[in-house]
mmCIF file of C-alpha atoms in Angstrom:
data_model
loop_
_atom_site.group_PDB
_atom_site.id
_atom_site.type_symbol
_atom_site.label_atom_id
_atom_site.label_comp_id
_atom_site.label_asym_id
_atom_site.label_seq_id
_atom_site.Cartn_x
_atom_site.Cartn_y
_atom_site.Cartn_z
ATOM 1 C CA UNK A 1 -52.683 -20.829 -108.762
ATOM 2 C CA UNK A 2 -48.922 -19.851 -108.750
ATOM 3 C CA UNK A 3 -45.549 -20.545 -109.477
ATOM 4 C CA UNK A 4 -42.366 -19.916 -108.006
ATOM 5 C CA UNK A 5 -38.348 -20.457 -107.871
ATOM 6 C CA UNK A 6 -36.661 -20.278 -104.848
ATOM 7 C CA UNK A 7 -32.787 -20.164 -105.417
ATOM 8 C CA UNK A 8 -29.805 -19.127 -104.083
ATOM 9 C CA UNK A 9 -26.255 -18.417 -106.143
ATOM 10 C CA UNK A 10 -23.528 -18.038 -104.063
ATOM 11 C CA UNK A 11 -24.334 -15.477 -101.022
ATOM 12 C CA UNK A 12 -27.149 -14.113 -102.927
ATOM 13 C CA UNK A 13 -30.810 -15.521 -102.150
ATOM 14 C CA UNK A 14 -33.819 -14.760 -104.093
ATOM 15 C CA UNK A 15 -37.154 -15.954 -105.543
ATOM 16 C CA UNK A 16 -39.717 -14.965 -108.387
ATOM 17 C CA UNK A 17 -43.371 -16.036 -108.406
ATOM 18 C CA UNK A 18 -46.192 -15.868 -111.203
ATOM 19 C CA UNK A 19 -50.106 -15.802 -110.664
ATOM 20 C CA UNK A 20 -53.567 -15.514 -111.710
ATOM 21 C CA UNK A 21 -53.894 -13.679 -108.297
ATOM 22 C CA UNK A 22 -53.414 -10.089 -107.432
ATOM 23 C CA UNK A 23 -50.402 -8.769 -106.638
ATOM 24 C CA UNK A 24 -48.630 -12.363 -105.844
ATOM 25 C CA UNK A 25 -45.690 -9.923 -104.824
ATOM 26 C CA UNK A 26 -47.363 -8.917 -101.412
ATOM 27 C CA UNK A 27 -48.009 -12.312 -100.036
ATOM 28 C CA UNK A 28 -46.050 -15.341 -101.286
ATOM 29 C CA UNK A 29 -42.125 -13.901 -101.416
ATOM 30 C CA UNK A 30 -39.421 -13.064 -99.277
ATOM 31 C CA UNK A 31 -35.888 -13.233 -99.387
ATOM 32 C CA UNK A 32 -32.720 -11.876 -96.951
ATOM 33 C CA UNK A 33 -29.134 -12.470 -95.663
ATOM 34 C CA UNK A 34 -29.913 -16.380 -94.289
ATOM 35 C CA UNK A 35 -32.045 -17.576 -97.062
ATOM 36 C CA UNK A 36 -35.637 -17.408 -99.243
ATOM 37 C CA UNK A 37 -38.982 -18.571 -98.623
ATOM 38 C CA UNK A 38 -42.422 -18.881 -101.244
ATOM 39 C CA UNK A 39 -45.379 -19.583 -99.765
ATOM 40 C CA UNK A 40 -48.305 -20.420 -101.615
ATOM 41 C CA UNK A 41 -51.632 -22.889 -103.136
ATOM 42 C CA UNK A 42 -53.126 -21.454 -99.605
ATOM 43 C CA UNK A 43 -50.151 -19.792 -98.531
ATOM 44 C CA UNK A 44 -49.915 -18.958 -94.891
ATOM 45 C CA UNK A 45 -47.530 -15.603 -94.521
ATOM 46 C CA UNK A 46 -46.430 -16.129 -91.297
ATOM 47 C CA UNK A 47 -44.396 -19.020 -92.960
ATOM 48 C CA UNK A 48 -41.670 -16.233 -93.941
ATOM 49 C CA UNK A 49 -40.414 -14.944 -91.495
ATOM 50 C CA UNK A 50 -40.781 -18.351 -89.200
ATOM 51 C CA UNK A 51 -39.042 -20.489 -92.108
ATOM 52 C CA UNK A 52 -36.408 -17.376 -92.032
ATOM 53 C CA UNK A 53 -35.620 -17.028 -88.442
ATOM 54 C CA UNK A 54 -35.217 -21.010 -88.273
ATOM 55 C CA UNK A 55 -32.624 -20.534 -91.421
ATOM 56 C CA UNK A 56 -30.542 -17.698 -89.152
ATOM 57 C CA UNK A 57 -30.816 -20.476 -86.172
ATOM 58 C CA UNK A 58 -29.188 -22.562 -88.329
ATOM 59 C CA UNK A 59 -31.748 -25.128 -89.222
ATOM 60 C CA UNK A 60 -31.656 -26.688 -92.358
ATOM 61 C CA UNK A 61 -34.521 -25.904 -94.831
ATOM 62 C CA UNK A 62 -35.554 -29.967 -94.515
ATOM 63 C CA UNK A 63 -35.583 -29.362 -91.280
ATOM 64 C CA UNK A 64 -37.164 -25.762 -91.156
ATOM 65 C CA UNK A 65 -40.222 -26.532 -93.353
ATOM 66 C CA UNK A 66 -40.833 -29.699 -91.351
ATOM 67 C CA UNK A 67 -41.272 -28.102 -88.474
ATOM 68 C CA UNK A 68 -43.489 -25.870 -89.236
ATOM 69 C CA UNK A 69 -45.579 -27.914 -91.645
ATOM 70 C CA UNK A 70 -45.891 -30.150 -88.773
ATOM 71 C CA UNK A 71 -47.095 -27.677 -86.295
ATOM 72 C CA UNK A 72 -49.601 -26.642 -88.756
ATOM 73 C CA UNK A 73 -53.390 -27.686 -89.302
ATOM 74 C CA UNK A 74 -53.647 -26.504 -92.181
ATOM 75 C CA UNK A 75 -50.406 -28.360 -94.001
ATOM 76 C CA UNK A 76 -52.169 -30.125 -96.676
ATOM 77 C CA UNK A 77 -53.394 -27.191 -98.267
ATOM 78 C CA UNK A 78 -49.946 -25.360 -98.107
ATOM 79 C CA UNK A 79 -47.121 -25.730 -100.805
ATOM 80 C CA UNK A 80 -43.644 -23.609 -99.872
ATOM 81 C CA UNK A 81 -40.117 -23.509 -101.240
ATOM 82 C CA UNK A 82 -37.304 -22.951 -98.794
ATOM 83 C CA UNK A 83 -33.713 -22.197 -99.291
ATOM 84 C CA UNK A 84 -30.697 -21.733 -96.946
ATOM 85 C CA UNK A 85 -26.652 -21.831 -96.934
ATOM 86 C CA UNK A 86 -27.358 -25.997 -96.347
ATOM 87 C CA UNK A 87 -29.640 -26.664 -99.800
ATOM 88 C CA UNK A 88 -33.041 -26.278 -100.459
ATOM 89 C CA UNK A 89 -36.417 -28.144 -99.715
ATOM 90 C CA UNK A 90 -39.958 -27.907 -101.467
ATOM 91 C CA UNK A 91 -43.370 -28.953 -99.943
ATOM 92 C CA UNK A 92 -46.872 -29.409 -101.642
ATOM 93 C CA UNK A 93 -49.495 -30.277 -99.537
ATOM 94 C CA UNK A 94 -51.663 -33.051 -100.723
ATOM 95 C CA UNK A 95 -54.841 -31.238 -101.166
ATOM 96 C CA UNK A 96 -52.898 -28.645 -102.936
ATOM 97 C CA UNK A 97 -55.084 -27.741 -106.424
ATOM 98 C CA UNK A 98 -53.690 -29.745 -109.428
ATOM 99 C CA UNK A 99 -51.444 -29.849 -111.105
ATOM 100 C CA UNK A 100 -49.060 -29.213 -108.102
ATOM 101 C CA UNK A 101 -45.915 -30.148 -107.428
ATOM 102 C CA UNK A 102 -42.368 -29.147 -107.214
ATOM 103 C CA UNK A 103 -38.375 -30.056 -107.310
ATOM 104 C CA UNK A 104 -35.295 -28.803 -105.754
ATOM 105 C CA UNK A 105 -31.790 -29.649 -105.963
ATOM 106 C CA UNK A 106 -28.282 -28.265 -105.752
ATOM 107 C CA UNK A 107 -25.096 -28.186 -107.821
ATOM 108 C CA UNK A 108 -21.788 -26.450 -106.923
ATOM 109 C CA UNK A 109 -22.924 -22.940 -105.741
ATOM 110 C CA UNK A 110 -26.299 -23.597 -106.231
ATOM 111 C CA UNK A 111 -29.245 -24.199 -104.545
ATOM 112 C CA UNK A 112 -33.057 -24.245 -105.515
ATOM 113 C CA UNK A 113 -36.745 -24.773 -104.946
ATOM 114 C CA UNK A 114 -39.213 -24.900 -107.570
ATOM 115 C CA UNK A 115 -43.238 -25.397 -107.291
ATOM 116 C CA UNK A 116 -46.154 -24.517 -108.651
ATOM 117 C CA UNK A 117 -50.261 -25.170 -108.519
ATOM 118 C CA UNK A 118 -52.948 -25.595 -110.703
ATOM 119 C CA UNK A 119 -50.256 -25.553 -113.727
ATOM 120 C CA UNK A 120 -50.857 -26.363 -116.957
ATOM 121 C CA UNK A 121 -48.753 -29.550 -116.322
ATOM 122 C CA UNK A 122 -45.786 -31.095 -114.379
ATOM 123 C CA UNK A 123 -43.372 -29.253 -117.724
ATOM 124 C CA UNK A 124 -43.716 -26.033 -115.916
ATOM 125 C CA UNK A 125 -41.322 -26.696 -113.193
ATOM 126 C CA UNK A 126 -39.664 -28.907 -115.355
ATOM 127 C CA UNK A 127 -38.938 -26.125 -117.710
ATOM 128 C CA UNK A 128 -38.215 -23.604 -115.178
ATOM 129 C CA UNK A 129 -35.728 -26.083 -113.548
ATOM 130 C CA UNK A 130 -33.674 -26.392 -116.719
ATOM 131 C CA UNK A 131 -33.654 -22.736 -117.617
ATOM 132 C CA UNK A 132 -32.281 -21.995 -113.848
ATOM 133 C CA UNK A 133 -29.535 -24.759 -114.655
ATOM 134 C CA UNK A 134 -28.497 -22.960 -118.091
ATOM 135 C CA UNK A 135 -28.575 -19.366 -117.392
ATOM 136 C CA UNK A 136 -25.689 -18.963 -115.420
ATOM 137 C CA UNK A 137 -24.516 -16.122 -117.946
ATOM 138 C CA UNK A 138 -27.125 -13.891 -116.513
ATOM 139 C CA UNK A 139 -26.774 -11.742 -113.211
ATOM 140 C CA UNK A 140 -28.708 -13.711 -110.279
ATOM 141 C CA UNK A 141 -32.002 -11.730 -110.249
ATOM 142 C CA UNK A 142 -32.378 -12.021 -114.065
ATOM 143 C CA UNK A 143 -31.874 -15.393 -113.662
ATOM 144 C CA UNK A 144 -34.515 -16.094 -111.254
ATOM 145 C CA UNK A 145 -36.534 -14.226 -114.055
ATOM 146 C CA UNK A 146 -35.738 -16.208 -116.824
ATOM 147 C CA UNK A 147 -36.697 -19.415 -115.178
ATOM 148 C CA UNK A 148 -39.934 -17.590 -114.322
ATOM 149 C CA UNK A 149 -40.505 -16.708 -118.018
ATOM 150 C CA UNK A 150 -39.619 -20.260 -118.890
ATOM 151 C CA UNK A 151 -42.490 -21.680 -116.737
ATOM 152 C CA UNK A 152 -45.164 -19.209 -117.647
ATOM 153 C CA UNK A 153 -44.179 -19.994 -121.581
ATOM 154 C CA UNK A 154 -45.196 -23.756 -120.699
ATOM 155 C CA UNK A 155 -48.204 -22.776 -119.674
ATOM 156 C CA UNK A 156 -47.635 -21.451 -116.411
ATOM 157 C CA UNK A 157 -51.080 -21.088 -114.143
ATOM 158 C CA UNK A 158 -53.558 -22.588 -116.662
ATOM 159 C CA UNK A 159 -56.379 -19.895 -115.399
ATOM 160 C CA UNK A 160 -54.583 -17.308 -117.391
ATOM 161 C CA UNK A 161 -51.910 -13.956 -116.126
ATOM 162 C CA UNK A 162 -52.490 -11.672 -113.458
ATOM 163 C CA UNK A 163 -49.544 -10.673 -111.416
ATOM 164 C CA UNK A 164 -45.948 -11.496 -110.673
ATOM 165 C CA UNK A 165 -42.893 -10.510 -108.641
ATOM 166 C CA UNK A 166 -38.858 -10.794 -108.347
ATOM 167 C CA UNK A 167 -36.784 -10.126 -104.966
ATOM 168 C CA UNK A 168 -33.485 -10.686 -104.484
ATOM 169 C CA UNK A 169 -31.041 -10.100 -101.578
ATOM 170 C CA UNK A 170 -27.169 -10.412 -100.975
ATOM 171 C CA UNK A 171 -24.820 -8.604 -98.389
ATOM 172 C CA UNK A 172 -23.441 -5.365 -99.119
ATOM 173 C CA UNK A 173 -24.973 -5.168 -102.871
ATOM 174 C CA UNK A 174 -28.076 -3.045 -103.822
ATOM 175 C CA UNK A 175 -29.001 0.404 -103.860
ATOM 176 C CA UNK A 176 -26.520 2.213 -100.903
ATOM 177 C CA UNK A 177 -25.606 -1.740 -100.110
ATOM 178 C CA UNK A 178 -28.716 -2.215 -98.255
ATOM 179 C CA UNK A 179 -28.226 -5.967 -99.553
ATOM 180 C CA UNK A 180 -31.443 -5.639 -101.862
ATOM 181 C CA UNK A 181 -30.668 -7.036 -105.252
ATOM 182 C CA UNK A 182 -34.048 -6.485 -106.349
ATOM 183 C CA UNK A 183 -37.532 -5.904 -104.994
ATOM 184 C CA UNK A 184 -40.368 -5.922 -108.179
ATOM 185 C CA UNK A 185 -43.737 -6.302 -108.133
ATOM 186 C CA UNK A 186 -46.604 -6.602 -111.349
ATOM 187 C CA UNK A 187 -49.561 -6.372 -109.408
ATOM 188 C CA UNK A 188 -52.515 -6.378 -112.019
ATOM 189 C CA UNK A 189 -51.194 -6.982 -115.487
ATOM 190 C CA UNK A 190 -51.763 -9.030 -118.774
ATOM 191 C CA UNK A 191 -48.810 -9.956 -118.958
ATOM 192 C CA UNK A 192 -46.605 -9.719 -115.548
ATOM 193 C CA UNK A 193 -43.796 -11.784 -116.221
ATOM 194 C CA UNK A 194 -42.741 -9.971 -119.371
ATOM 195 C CA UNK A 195 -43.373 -6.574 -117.537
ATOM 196 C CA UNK A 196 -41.681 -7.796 -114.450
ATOM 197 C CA UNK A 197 -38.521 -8.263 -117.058
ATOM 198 C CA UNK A 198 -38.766 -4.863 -118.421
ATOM 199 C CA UNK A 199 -39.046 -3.717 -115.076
ATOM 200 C CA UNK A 200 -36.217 -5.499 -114.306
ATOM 201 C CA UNK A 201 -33.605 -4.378 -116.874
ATOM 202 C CA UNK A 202 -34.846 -0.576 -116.005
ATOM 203 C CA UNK A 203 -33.638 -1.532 -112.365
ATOM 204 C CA UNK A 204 -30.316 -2.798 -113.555
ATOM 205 C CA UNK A 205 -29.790 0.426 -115.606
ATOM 206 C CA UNK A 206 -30.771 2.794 -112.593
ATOM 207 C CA UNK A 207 -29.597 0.440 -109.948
ATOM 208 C CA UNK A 208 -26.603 -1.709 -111.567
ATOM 209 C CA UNK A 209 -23.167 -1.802 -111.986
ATOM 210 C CA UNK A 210 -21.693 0.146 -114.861
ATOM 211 C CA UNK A 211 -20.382 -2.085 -117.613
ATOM 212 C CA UNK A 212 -17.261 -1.970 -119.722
ATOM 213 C CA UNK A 213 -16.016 1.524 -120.187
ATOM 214 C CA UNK A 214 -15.676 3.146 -123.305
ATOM 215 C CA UNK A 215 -12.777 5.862 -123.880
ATOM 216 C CA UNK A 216 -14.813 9.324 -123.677
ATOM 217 C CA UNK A 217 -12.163 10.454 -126.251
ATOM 218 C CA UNK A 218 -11.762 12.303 -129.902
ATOM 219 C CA UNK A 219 -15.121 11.681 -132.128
ATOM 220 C CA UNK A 220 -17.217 10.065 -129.644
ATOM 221 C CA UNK A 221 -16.102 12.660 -126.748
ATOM 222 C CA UNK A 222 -17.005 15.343 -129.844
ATOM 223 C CA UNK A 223 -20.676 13.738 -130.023
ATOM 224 C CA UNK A 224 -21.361 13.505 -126.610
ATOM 225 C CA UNK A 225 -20.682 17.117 -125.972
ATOM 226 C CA UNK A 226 -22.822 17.899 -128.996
ATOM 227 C CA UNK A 227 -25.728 15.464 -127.685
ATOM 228 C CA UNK A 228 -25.260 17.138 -124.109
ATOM 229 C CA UNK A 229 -25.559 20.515 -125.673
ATOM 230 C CA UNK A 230 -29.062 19.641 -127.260
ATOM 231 C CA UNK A 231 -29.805 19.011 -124.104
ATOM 232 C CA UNK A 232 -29.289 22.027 -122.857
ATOM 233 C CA UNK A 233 -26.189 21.146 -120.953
ATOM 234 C CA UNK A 234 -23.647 23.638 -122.859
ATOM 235 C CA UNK A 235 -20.338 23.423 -120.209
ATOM 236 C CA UNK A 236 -17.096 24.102 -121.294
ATOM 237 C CA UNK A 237 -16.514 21.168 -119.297
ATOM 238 C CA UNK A 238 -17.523 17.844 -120.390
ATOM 239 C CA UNK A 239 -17.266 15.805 -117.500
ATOM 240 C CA UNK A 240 -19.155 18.524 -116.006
ATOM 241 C CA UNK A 241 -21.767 18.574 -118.364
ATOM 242 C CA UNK A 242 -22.082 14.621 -118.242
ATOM 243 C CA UNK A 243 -22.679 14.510 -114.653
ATOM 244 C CA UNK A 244 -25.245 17.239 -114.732
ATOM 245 C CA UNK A 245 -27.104 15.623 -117.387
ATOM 246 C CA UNK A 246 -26.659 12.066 -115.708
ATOM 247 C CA UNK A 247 -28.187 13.374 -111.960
ATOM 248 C CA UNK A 248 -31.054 14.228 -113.686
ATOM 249 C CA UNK A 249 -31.967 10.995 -115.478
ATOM 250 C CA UNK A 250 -30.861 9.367 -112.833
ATOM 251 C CA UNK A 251 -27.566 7.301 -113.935
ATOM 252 C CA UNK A 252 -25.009 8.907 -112.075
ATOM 253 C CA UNK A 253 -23.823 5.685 -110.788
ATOM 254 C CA UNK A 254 -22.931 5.024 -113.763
ATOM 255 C CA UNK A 255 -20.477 7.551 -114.374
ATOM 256 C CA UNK A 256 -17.328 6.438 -115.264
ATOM 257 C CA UNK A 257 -13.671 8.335 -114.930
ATOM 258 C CA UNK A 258 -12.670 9.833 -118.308
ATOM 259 C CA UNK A 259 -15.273 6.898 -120.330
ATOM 260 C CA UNK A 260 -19.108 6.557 -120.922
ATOM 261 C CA UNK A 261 -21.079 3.523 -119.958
ATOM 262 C CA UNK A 262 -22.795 1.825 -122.787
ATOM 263 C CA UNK A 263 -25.869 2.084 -121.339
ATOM 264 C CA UNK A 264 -25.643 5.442 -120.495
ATOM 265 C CA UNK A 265 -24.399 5.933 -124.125
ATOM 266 C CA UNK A 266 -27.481 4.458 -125.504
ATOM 267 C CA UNK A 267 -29.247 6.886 -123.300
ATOM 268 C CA UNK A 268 -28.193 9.845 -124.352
ATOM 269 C CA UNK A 269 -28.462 8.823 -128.039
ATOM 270 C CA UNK A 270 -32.027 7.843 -127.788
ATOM 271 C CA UNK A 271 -33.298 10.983 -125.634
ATOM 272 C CA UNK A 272 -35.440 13.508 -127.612
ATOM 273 C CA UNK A 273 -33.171 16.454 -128.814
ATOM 274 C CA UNK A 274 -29.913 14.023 -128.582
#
């Protein structure tokens, strides 16, 4: 009844997961500093943080997920990606709901765990797999998302759209460098995974890096002080009048010294009054 990729890029681990379920986000995810873990067909939670803890012990995830799957009644209905610093390792149990099954791999940086269960067919992960492998022009979270998108548009769960989630994690990145990348959920949707991506590119414009700056000078310095000015924000000061206006949409971390953002550019253009 779900999909997933488990990946990592670099330092940065993450997974996202699709399902006719509610709020897949609450039970099958989890990602931090050592690794990422998906746990689902009849997905035992505990898994994360025991398939975790054995990453930061230093286990393997080959080794990891045996372990536990071993020590587990229950194993055959399970199906779990796991992914650490030493590659990546995907179960499904065999009573798991068909179609299930799953792939993982690795390749320079790279490292990943796909699976899903009652799919609309083995191209699912197939798809996702080769959309992971060809988005590498994408920041890592986005990517996980466009792998996700890639499964559900080959037919993803085949009892329909419910709910979906993205999270993310590498060291000293996030919001005040907690190391969250990204932490999304779509509980109860028609379409989660295309919510889950506006979601996500309204996190990367709150939450993101600013892009390439743009000289705040002559007629486009003249038009943002006019646009600021419809807002109400009438400063002699411009730089003044951009960071008042920015702290209350919330993008001053995307102010730039003597430039605009183009995203905070867009912004302003598109706000009523500007």
């Amino acid at each position: 009844m779900t999909f997933s990729i488990v990946a990592r890029q670099g330092d940065a681990y993450g997974v996202a997961v699709a399902s006719k379920f509610l709020a897949v986000g609450a039970l099958v995810p989890e990602a931090g500093p050592h690794g990422a873990v998906a746990t689902q067909a009849w997905g035992r939670v505990a898994y994360r943080r025991e398939l975790l803890d054995a990453l930061a012990d230093g286990q393997s995830p080959e080794a990891a997920l045996e372990r536990c799957t071993a020590a587990d009644a229950g194993s055959a209905t399970r199906q779990l990606g796991v992914v650490g610093a030493e590659g990546a390792a995907t179960f499904t149990g065999a009573e798991a709901p068909d179609w299930a099954g799953g792939r993982s791999g690795e390749a320079d940086d790279l490292a990943w765990a796909i699976q899903g269960n009652i799919l609309a067919g083995e191209q699912v992960v197939e798809q996702m797999e080769r959309t992971w492998l060809e988005r590498g022009d994408l920041p890592f979270e986005a990517r996980l998302v466009a792998a996700l998108r890639a499964g559900d548009e080959a037919g993803g769960d085949r009892r329909g759209r419910q709910s979906a989630a993205v999270v993310a994690h590498q060291p000293g990145r996030g919001y005040d460098e907690t190391g969250v990348l990204a932490d999304l959920r779509v509980d109860d949707h028609p379409d989660p995974v295309t919510e889950l991506t506006r979601l996500l590119d309204l996190h990367e414009l709150y939450f993101g890096l600013p892009g390439e700056p743009i000289p705040l000078t002559g007629p486009l310095a003249e038009e943002v002080r006019r646009r600021l000015a419809e807002q109400g924000r009438t400063h002699q000061d411009l730089r003044a009048a951009l960071t008042d206006w920015a702290g209350e949409v919330n993008l001053e971390g995307r102010l730039l010294p003597d430039s605009i953002d183009a995203r905070v550019l867009q912004m302003l253009r598109e706000r009523p009054g500007g």
